[in-house]
Amino acid sequence: MTTPPPSAAPSSETAPPSAAAPRSAPRPAPWVRTRLRAAPLGTLLAAALAFVAVLLAAALPRAQDRGADQALRSFLERSGQTNTSLQVTSPAPVAGQSAEALDGILKSLLSHGGATFRVDPDAVVHGTRTTKRQPLLNPELSRPSGFPPAMSLLYVQEAPAHVKLVEGRWPSDTRPPAGAPEGAAAYDPPLHVALSQRAAETLGARLGSVLKSSPLVGGTPSVEVVGLYAVPDPADDFWVGLDCLPRACAHYNGENLSWHVDALIGAGDLGRMDTWGDTSEDFWRLPVDVGSLRADRLDATTKEIASYVAGPTAGALARETARPRLRTTSWLPELFKQAHERRQAAAPLALIGPAGVGGVAFVVLCLAGALAADRRDAELRLLLARGGSRAGIVGRLLGEGAVTVLPAAAAATALAVLLLPTPRLAPALLSAAVVALLALLAFPVRAAVLLTPPRPGGRWRRPVAELLVVIATAAAVLEVRRRGVAPAGSDPDPLLIAAPLLLALCGGLLLARLQPVVTGWLARAAGRSSGLVGFLGLARAARGSGASGAHARGRTGPSVLPMVALLLAITTGGFGAAVLDSVDASRLGVARLAVGADTSISSFGKASLPDGLAKAAGELPGVRTSVPLWIDHDSSVLGTTQRSTQISVIVAEPAAYAELSRALGCGSFDPALLATGAGQSADAPVPALFSAGLARLAGPGPGTYTLLPGNGGELKARVAGVIDCTPARPARDAATIVLPAGPATALLGADRPNQWLGLGSVDGDRLRALVRAALPPASSTNQAQPPAPAAGGDPASGTHPVDEVYPVRTSAEAVAELGADPLQRSAQRLFWASVAGAAGFALLAVLLTLMRTVPERAALLARLRTMGLRRRQGVALILAESLPQTLAATLGGALVAASAVALLGPALDLSTLVGASVPTGVRLTAGPVLIQALGLAALVAAAVLVEAATSGRRQITTELRAGDQR
């Protein structure tokens, strides 16, 4: 029998089944899938943490952009369409003027629109107007003070769409000029005009009236009213700058009243328009679409607007339109500068909150990485012992993290972009990428540190790092204190934003050093008692148990990171809350000074309040102090260095007015200064309080001066005291004299008050109802007429609403007006959202710390349970171990927040957040700081209690069943 050569392989066709090739060895399971399936709960928690952190990181920049854009647009909308438009003017051509030429120039203007702004074509207003108003000499027209009315003519292309013709016809657009020989002034026939129905009623004109002006050489200019129109909505933005078209305007020359009106002509009379007012000009009002402006592109928008006003665009338009005197003006550059300064002034509060939540989130991610590294410490060291390299192990951990973190980060970023739409995408993507990278690297970096052999002299690294932090913090605080408030409009001060965080970091490092010592003292004191739970819990808190295995032997105290997280959350929350509390207090102070009290009722001129109104207002629920006043702003005082000085005289009951002054912090005084003797003669001087400026004019000493009220009479007054301001006239430079109400001042008519001020919480609507009830039914509108018609009101009307006759104002309404700015609301919402996020991350930091102690604590409690430890005592032991760090962080955070307010508060300017000019600085109050600290401490304590009562029982039971395997 022959044997085949060894190199010959049997064919597959002849080989028996038993001789088939052996199966290939099983492939090893993929590392990432195996590890993720081995700990599904940890994988889900890591993905959830990354999702939340990246969501906040991507949402905060977009929320800031949305708030800034909304604040910019609201600020510009409040400025009015006139200020937010490009006003283009050009002298009208002597010949060849037509509506088609005006439309052609408009197309050229619109074709040069900027890339960062757009003109709203539907709101454009353009046409031609005469530059001078001509007097109307018709004797039948209204002449209130003997002065004739004056009229100018306008051609406005868009006018027919905004009016309603009620009588007659519209001036023709095709009517050719006629009647005058070539080269002469075309005064005949009259120009055809359409006049507002309200203006016609005010002037006394009617349909068909021929209104004539002053005679000129060659004839007399005249217009014929061929149509009357009504304006459905006089408040429409179309009429901004065209005030005398919807109605007649009251024009005052001193105390003399005359009427100014504008009339509309048709396109057919454009060629003869300059015969009415000698010269005319073409105009184009191009309203910028405020809704399309963006705060982040404000600088580029300012440059493009400036190019329109005086730059390349202006030169190109002049050449293209053949109008060398084409001029563009706009208030937009100034408004953009103001908006930028307002945004920068509110930036510290808007950035401190996000900086705080970013710091706490960084700590939490580091803690999560440390927890994962401690949990897998034995596995990682085993891999290293079996020949694995540190680079290879870290690479596999990066692969695990990429599968977990990157999908969560992508989903969070997409959700933030979807929920907060805004044009800018780069800041959100950059912020999300940074946080995602941190979440991805936290565990691998921690693992690399654990697997690195210890270096000699490593014990000095922590003290050196702490010293560097202290030096950086001191330098930041000193620099902020030294240079003070940054100039208006400058970029946010990074030191002012980072300083509170650095102070919190220093506080956390200091507490991490002190807390083990203090807790050790408390543990030794508890050891002298008979109980075991307190001593054991405090001893473990002082020792800082939390790591397992070989790493636990090197621990000398609690982890610094949870302490830093709590202090960052408390410090930023307390500092920001103190800022907002100062804003609220300053806003209330400004509102009360503007009103004069918490509530006020005033009258126009020298008219008195209705009888009994002041007494009834003082009896309303909520009124603590009622102060009826008599004020005369037309008084004068004789005997000063200027001989006669114009002043305001205030007559009030001394005690009530002194209480009002103390409550408002404006000109506090002792009411005894205004006391008058019972037997004082009628000719004796009345004691008076002089304002500081008036006292300087009066000269030194308690001299006697003669007061001459505006309604006649004479009164002798002596200087009883000097005040810097007074609630009824709070201006610091106001010349005022305060007199006591009594028989002497009653001779001036001061027994009938013309103003009422009250302290307390009174509903404004209820006070207005009281005013309406106190008015006489027939003469309620004739008791106190204002000296001139209100802006935007009907000058021909003799009636006024009740609130205009006796205006009611409250400090609550004034506070609401000051706080209605979207810039303020956006900064506050962003701050409180950041505080909530920081508190949530701080709570998570504490829970992660508890999770690090789970194995060792479960083993300890299992052993103690076998020795008779009851379940309630086990919960008490966990609380005694966990709460000292929380309580220390609460106290330390409150102190650090108070220190931050004291050190950095003077560098903050709150005027933009208040809504009015206020002194620079933040006041330190205990309430806001303690609320933040105690609130977070209570939240953490509740979380620790819940964790101890729920998860602890299950862990102890597991340990008792499995036995101690350590």
Coordinates of C-alpha atoms in Angstrom, one line a residue, residues 163 166 193-203 205 225 227-231 239 244-248 261-264:
V163 CA -57.1 108.0 3.2
V166 CA -65.6 111.7 1.8
V193 CA -55.8 120.3 -3.6
A194 CA -57.4 117.8 -1.3
L195 CA -57.7 118.8 2.3
S196 CA -58.3 116.8 5.5
Q197 CA -61.9 117.0 6.6
R198 CA -60.8 117.7 10.2
A199 CA -58.4 120.4 9.0
A200 CA -61.1 122.0 6.9
E201 CA -63.5 122.1 9.9
T202 CA -60.7 123.7 12.0
L203 CA -59.9 126.3 9.4
A205 CA -62.9 126.0 4.8
V225 CA -60.3 122.7 -2.4
G227 CA -61.8 117.1 -2.3
L228 CA -62.1 116.4 1.4
Y229 CA -60.7 113.2 2.8
A230 CA -60.7 111.4 6.2
V231 CA -57.8 109.5 7.7
W239 CA -48.3 109.8 8.8
C244 CA -50.4 118.3 9.5
L245 CA -52.0 116.2 6.7
P246 CA -54.5 114.3 8.9
R247 CA -55.5 117.4 10.9
A248 CA -54.6 121.0 11.5
V261 CA -52.2 122.7 7.6
D262 CA -50.9 120.7 4.6
A263 CA -52.8 119.9 1.5
L264 CA -52.3 117.2 -1.2

